[in-house]
Coordinates of C-alpha atoms in Angstrom, one line a residue:
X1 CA -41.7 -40.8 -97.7
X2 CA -45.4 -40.9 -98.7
X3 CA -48.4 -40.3 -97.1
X4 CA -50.9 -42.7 -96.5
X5 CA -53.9 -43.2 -94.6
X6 CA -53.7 -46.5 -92.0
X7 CA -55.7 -48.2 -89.9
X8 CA -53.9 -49.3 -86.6
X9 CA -55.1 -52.9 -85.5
X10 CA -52.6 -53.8 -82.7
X11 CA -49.6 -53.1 -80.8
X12 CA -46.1 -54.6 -81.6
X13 CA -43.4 -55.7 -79.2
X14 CA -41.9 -52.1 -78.9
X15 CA -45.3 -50.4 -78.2
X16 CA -45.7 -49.4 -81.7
X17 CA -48.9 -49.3 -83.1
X18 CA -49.1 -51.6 -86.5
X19 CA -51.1 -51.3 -89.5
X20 CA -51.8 -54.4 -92.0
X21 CA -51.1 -53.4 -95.7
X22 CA -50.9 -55.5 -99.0
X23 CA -47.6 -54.4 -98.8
X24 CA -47.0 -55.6 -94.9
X25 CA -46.9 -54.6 -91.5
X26 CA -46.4 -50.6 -91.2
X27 CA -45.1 -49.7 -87.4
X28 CA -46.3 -46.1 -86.0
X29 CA -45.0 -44.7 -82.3
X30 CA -47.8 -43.0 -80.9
X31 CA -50.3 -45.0 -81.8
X32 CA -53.2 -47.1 -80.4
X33 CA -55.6 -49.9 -81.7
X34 CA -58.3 -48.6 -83.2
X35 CA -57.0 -45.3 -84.5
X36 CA -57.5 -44.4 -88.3
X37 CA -54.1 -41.8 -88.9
X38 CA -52.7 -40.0 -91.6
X39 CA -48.7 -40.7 -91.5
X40 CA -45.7 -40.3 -93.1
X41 CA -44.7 -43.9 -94.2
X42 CA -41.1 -44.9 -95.5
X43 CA -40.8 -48.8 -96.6
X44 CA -42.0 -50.2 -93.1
X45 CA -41.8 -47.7 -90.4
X46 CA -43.9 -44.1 -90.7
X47 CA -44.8 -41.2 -88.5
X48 CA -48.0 -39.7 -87.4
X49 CA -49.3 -36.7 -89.1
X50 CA -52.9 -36.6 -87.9
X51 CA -55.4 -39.0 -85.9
X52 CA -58.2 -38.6 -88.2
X53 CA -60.5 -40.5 -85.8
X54 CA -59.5 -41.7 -81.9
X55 CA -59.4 -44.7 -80.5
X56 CA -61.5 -45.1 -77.4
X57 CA -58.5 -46.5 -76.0
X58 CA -56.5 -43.0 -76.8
X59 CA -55.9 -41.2 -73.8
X60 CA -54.2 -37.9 -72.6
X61 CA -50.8 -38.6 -71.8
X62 CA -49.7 -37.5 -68.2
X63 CA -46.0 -36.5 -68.9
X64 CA -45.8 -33.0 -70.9
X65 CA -42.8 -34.3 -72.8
X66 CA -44.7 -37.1 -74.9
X67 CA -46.1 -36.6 -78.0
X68 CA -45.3 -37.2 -81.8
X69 CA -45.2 -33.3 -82.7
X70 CA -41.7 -32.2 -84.7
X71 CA -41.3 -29.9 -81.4
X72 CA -41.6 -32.4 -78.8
X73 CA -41.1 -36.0 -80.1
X74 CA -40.9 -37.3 -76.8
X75 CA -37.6 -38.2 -74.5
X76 CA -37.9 -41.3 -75.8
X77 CA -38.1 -42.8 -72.0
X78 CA -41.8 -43.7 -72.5
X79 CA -43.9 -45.5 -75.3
X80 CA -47.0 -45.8 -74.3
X81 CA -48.2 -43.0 -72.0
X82 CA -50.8 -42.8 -74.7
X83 CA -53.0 -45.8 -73.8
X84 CA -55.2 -46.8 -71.6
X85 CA -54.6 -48.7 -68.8
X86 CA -56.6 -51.5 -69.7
X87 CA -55.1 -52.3 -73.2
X88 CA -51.5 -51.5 -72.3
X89 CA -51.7 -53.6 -69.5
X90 CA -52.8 -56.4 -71.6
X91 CA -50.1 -56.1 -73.9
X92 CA -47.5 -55.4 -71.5
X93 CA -48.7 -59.1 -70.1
X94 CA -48.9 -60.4 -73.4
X95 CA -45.2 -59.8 -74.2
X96 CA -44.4 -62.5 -71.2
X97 CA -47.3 -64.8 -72.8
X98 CA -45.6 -64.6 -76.3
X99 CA -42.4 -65.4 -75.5
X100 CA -43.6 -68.7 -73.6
X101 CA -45.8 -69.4 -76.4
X102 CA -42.7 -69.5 -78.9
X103 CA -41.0 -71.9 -76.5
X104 CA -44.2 -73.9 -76.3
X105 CA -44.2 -73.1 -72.5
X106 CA -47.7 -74.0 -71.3
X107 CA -47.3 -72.0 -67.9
X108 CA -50.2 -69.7 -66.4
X109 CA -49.2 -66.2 -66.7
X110 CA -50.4 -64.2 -63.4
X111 CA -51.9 -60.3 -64.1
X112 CA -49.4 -57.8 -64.3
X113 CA -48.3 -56.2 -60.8
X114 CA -48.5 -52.3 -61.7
X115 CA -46.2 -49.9 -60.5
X116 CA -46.9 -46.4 -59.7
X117 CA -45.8 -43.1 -61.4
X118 CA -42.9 -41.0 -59.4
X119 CA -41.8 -44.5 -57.4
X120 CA -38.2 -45.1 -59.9
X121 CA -35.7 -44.7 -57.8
X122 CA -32.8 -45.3 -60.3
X123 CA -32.7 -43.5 -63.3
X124 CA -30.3 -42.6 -66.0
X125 CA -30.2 -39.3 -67.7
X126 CA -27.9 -38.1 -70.7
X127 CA -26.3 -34.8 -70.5
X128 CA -24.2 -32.5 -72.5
X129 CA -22.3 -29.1 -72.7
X130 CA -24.2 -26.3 -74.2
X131 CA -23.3 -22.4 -74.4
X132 CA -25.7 -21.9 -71.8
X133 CA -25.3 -23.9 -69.5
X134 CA -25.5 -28.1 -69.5
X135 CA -28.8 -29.3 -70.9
X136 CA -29.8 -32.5 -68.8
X137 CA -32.8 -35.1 -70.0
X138 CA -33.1 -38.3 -72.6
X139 CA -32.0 -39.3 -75.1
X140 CA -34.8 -39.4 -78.0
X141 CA -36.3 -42.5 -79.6
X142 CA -33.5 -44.0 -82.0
X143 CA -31.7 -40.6 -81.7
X144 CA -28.9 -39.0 -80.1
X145 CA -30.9 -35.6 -79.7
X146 CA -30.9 -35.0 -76.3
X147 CA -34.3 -33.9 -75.0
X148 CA -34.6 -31.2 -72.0
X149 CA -36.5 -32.3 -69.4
X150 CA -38.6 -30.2 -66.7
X151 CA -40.0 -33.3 -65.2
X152 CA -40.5 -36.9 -65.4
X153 CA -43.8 -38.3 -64.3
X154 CA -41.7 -42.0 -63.7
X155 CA -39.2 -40.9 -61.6
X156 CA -39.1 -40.4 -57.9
X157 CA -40.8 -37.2 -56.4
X158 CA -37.4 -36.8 -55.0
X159 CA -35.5 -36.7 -58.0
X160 CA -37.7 -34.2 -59.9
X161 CA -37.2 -32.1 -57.2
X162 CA -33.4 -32.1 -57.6
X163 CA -33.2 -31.2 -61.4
X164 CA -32.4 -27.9 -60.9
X165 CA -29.5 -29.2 -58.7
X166 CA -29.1 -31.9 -61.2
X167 CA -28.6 -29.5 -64.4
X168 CA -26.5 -27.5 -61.9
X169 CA -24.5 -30.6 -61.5
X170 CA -24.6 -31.1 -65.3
X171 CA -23.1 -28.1 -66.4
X172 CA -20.2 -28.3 -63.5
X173 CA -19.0 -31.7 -64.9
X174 CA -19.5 -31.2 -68.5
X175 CA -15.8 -29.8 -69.1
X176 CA -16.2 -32.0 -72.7
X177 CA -18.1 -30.9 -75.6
X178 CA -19.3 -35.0 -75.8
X179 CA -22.5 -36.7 -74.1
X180 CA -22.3 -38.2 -71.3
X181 CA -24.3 -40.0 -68.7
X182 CA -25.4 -39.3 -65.4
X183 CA -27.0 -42.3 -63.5
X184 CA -29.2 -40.9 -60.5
X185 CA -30.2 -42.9 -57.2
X186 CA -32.7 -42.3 -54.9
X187 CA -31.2 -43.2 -51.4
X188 CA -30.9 -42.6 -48.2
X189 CA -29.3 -40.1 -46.8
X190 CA -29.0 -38.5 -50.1
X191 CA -28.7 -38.9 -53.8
X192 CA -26.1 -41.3 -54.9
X193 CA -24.9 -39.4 -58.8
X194 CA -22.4 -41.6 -61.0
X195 CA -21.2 -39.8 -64.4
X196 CA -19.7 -41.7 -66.9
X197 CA -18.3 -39.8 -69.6
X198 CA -15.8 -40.1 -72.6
X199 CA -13.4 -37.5 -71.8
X200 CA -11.4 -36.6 -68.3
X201 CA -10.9 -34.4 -65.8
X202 CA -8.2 -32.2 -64.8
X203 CA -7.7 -31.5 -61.1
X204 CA -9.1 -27.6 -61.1
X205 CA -12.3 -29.7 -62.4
X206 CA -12.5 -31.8 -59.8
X207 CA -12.1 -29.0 -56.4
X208 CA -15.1 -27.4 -58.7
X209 CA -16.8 -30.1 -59.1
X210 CA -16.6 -30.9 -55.5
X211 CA -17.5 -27.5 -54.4
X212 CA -20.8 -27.4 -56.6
X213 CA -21.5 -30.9 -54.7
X214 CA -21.2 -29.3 -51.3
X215 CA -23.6 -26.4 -52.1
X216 CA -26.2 -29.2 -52.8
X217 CA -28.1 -30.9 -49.5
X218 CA -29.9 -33.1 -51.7
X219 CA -27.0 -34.9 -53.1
X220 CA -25.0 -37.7 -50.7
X221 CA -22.4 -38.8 -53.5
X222 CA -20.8 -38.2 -56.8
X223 CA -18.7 -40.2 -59.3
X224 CA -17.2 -39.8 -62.0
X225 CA -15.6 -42.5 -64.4
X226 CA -15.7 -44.9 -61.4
X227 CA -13.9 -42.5 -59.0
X228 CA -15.5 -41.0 -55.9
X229 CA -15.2 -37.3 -55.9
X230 CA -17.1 -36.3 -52.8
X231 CA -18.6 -38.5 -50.6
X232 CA -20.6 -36.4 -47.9
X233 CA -22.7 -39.5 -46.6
X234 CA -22.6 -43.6 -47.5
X235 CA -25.9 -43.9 -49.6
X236 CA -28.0 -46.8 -47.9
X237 CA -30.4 -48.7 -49.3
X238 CA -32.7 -51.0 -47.5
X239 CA -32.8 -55.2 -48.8
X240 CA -35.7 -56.2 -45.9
X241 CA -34.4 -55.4 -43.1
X242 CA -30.2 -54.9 -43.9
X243 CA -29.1 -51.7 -44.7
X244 CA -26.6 -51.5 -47.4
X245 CA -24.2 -49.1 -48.7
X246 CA -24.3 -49.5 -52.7
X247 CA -21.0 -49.0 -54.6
X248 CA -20.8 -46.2 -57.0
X249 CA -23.3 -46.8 -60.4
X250 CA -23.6 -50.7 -59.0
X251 CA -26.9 -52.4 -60.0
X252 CA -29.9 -52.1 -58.2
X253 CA -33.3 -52.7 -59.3
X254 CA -35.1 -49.9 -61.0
X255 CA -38.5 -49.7 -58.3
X256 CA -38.3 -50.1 -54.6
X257 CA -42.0 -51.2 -54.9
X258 CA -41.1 -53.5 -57.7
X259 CA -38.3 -55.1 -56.1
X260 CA -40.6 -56.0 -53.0
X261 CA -42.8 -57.9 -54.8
X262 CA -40.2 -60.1 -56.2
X263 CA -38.3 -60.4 -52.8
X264 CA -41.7 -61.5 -51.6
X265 CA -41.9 -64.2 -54.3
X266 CA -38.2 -65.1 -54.1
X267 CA -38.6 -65.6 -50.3
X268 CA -42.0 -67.5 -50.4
X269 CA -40.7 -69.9 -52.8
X270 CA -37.3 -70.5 -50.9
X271 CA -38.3 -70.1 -47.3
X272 CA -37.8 -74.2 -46.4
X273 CA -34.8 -74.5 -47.8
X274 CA -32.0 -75.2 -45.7
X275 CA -29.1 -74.0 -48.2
X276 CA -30.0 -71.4 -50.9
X277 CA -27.5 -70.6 -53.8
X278 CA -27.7 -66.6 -55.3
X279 CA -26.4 -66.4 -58.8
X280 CA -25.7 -63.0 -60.1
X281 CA -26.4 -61.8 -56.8
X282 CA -25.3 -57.9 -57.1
X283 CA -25.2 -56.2 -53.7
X284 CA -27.7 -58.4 -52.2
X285 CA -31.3 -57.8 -52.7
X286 CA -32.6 -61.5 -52.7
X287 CA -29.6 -63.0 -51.0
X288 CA -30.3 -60.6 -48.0
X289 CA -33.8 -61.4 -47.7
X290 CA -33.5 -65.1 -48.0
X291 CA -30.3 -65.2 -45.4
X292 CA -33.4 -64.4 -42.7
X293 CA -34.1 -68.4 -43.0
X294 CA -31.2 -69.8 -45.1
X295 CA -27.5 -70.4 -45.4
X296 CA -26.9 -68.5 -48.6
X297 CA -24.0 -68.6 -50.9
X298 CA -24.1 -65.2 -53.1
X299 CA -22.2 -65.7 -56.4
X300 CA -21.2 -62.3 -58.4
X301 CA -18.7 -61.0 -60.8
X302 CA -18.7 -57.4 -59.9
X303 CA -16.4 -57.0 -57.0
X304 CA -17.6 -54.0 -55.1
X305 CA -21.1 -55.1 -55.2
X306 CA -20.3 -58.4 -53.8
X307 CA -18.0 -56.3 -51.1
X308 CA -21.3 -54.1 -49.7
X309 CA -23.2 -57.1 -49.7
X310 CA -20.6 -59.4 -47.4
X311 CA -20.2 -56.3 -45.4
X312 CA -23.9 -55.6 -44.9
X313 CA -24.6 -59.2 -44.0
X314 CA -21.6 -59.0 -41.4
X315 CA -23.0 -56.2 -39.4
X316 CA -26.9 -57.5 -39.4
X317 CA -27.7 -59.1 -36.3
X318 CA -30.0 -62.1 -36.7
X319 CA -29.0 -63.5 -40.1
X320 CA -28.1 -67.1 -41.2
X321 CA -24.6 -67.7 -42.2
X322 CA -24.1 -65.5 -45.9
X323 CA -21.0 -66.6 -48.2
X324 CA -19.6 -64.6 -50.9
X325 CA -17.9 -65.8 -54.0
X326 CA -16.7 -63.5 -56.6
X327 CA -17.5 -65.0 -59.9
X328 CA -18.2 -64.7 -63.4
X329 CA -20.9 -67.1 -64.0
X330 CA -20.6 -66.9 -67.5
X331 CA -16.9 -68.3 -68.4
X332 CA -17.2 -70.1 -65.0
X333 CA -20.9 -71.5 -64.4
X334 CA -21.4 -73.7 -60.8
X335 CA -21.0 -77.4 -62.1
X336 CA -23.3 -79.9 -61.5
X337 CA -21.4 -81.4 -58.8
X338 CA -21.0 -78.1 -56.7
X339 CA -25.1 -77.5 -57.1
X340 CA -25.5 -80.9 -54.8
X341 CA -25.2 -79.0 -51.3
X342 CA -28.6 -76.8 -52.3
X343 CA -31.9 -77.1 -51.7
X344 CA -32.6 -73.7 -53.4
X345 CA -31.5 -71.5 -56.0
X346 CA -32.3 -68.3 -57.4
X347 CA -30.4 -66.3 -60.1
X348 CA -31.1 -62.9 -61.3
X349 CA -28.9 -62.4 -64.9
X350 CA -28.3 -59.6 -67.6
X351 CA -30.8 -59.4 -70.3
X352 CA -28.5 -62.3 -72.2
X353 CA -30.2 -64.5 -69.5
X354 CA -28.0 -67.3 -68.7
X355 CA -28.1 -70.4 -71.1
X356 CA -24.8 -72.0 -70.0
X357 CA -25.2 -71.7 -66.6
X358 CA -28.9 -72.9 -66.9
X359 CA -27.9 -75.7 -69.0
X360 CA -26.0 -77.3 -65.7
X361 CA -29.0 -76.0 -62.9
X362 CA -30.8 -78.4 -65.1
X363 CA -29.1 -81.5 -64.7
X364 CA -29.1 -80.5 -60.7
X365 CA -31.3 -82.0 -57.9
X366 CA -32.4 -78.9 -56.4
X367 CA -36.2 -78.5 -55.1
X368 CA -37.2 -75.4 -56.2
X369 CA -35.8 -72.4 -58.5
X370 CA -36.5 -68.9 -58.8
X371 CA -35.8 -67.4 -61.8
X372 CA -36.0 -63.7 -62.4
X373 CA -35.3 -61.8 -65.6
X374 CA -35.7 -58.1 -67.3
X375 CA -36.0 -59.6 -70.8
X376 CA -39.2 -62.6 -71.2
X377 CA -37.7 -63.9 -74.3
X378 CA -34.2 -65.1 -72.9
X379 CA -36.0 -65.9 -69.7
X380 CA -38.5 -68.3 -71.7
X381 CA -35.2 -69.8 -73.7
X382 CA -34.3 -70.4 -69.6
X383 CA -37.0 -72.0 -68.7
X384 CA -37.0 -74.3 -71.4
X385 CA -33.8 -75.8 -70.6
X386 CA -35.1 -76.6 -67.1
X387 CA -38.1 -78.2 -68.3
X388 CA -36.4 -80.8 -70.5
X389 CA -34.4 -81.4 -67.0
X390 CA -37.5 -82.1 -65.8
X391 CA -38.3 -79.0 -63.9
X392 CA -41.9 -77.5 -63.6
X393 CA -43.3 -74.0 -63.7
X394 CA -45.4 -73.0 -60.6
X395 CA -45.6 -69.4 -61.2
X396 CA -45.4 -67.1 -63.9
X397 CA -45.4 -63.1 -62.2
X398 CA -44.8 -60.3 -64.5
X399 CA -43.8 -56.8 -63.0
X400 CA -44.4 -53.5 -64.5
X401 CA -41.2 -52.1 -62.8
X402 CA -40.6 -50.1 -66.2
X403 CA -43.7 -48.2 -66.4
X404 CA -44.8 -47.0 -69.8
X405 CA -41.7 -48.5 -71.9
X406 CA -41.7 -52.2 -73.5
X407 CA -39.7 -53.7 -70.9
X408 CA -41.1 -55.9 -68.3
X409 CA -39.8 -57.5 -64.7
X410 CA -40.6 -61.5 -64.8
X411 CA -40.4 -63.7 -61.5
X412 CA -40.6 -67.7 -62.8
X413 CA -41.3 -69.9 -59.8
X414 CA -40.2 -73.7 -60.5
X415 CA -40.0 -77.0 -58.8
X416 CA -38.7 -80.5 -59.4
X417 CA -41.3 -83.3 -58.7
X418 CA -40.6 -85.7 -55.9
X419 CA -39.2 -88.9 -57.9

């Protein structure tokens, strides 16, 4: 490793800042455009020593744990806390208008919808046994150090009010000496707790483990592996107006705020149509919303999600006739000729997107399309395919549901013109 003295022009795909040498592109964490740095290179990736002069677009980060220094590194949850507003959120949008750019996707990409510190409602911290205790927090950028955490200025007020409990939590089901995770959601009536962890538990852990759950009021429900150890109250979560009861670690989007918006634009887009197809549906949050003015069919491989979301829909009064069909989309895409009884469709996939089952939506009839996707470039692969089927874009929305990190939430609005 030597150290060299670099001038940071822009920002690369992971939030890195990048310096142009004879020798190439040199990526730096912690960085922002405009700074002159002293770092630590090695071939093409380096560290920051010293910010020799600022950028005006440096600012003071807002989260304690972020920084370059050998003692605090960061949690490796954030990137960019670093920037200002302005420039990241610029870049954040840029990542959107990059990846339609390399699919030659001349669609008008909207500004970025912000999200607000302390509104994440689902996080996901790593854990593992210590002498003293369990020690509770992220993992570290490209490491599996394990970073102790006293808050987190992205997560709910909520939840950083139950770290204590949490760590309590921790060190109660931490009876192996490997990491594990602990997947945290903000509910109501209570925190909904999932651990997932490489080794297992022997009944005298599980009455403890129980026991430290009761002595916590914040906490609703805990899991581990899969299995419900305690269950004091159903967590609910509310899609609209439906209440549901989410299965244990099940999927639900990462922002209440965040997930709003995109029922919003989901709902908008869809609201004429008489029959409206859900693909990768989870437990419901767009097939819920749309079922106030449409027969929807929900199509999903994960069993217990799809279970909370027929028996939600089942005990709303009000709602249009919901279907359920459990699924995998992937092995088993909806054919051409089972597409023909929909006059909309909206699908929500993995960040793999969903080429194969795209591939037959394209060759379908249906109106109008919502596509929604936590990963621009597979989205933009996506939309690509539906535009040689002759589909349009409409609307390009991204949402900065993961604030501060290099992912970003993309609603893609799309229509077929009236032959």
């Amino acid at each position: 490793m030597s150290a060299r003295k670099l001038d940071i022009t822009r920002l690369g795909g992971q939030g890195d800042g990048i310096a142009e040498t004879p020798e190439g592109q040199i990526f730096v964490p912690f960085t922002v455009p405009g700074d002159v740095i002293n770092a630590g290179v090695e071939k093409s990736r380096a560290s920051l020593i010293a910010v020799l002069t600022p950028s005006p677009d440096r600012v003071t980060p807002p989260c304690p744990h972020f920084g370059p220094d050998e003692e605090n590194a960061g949690c490796g949850g954030c990137a960019l806390q670093h920037v200002a507003d302005t420039v990241y959120q610029d870049w954040k949008r840029g990542l959107v208008v990059a990846a339609l750019e390399s699919r030659n996707i001349a669609a008008e990409v909207a500004t970025l919808v912000s999200c607000e510190p302390h509104t994440r409602r689902r996080v996901v911290f790593a854990a593992r046994r210590t002498d003293k205790g369990a020690i509770l927090g992220f993992n570290r950028a490209q490491s599996h150090h394990i970073v102790h955490v006293e808050t987190c200025v992205v997560a709910s007020e909520r939840i950083n009010q139950a770290l204590p409990a949490l760590r309590r939590l921790a060190t109660a089901v931490a009876v192996g000496k490997e990491a594990f995770r602990l997947s945290v959601l903000d509910a109501a009536p209570g925190l909904d707790l999932a651990a997932e962890a490489p080794f297992k538990l022997a009944e005298p852990d599980r009455l403890r483990i129980i026991q430290a759950v009761r002595a916590e009021p914040t906490v609703a429900r805990l899991t581990f592996n899969g299995e419900i150890l305690i269950e004091k109250q159903p967590p609910e979560l509310e899609f609209g107006r439906v209440i549901v009861n989410p299965p244990p670690g099940g999927f639900v989007q990462a922002s209440k705020d965040a997930e709003q918006v995109m029922g919003d634009l989901v709902t908008g887009h869809l609201k004429k149509s008489k029959r409206v197809a859900d693909l990768f549906s989870g437990s419901g949050t767009f097939a819920l919303r749309l079922a106030e003015t449409s027969h929807v069919h929900a199509l999903e491989a994960d069993g217990p999600s799809l279970a909370a979301l027929d028996k939600a829909a089942r005990r709303t009064q009000g709602l249009k006739p919901v279907t359920v069909e459990k699924r995998d989309l992937f092995r088993r895409p909806l054919m051409v000729s089972e597409l023909k009884s929909y006059q909309g469709l909206v699908f929500d996939p993995p960040r793999a997107g969903a080429e194969v089952q795209v591939a037959d939506i394209a060759r379908s009839a249906i109106p109008r399309i919502a596509a929604i996707s936590c990963n621009p470039v597979t989205l933009a692969r996506d939309l690509e395919i539906l535009i040689k089927g002759g589909y349009r874009v409409v609307s390009v929305t991204p949402i900065d549901q993961f604030l501060w990190s290099s992912h970003v939430e993309v609603v893609a609005l799309l229509e077929r013109p009236k032959r």
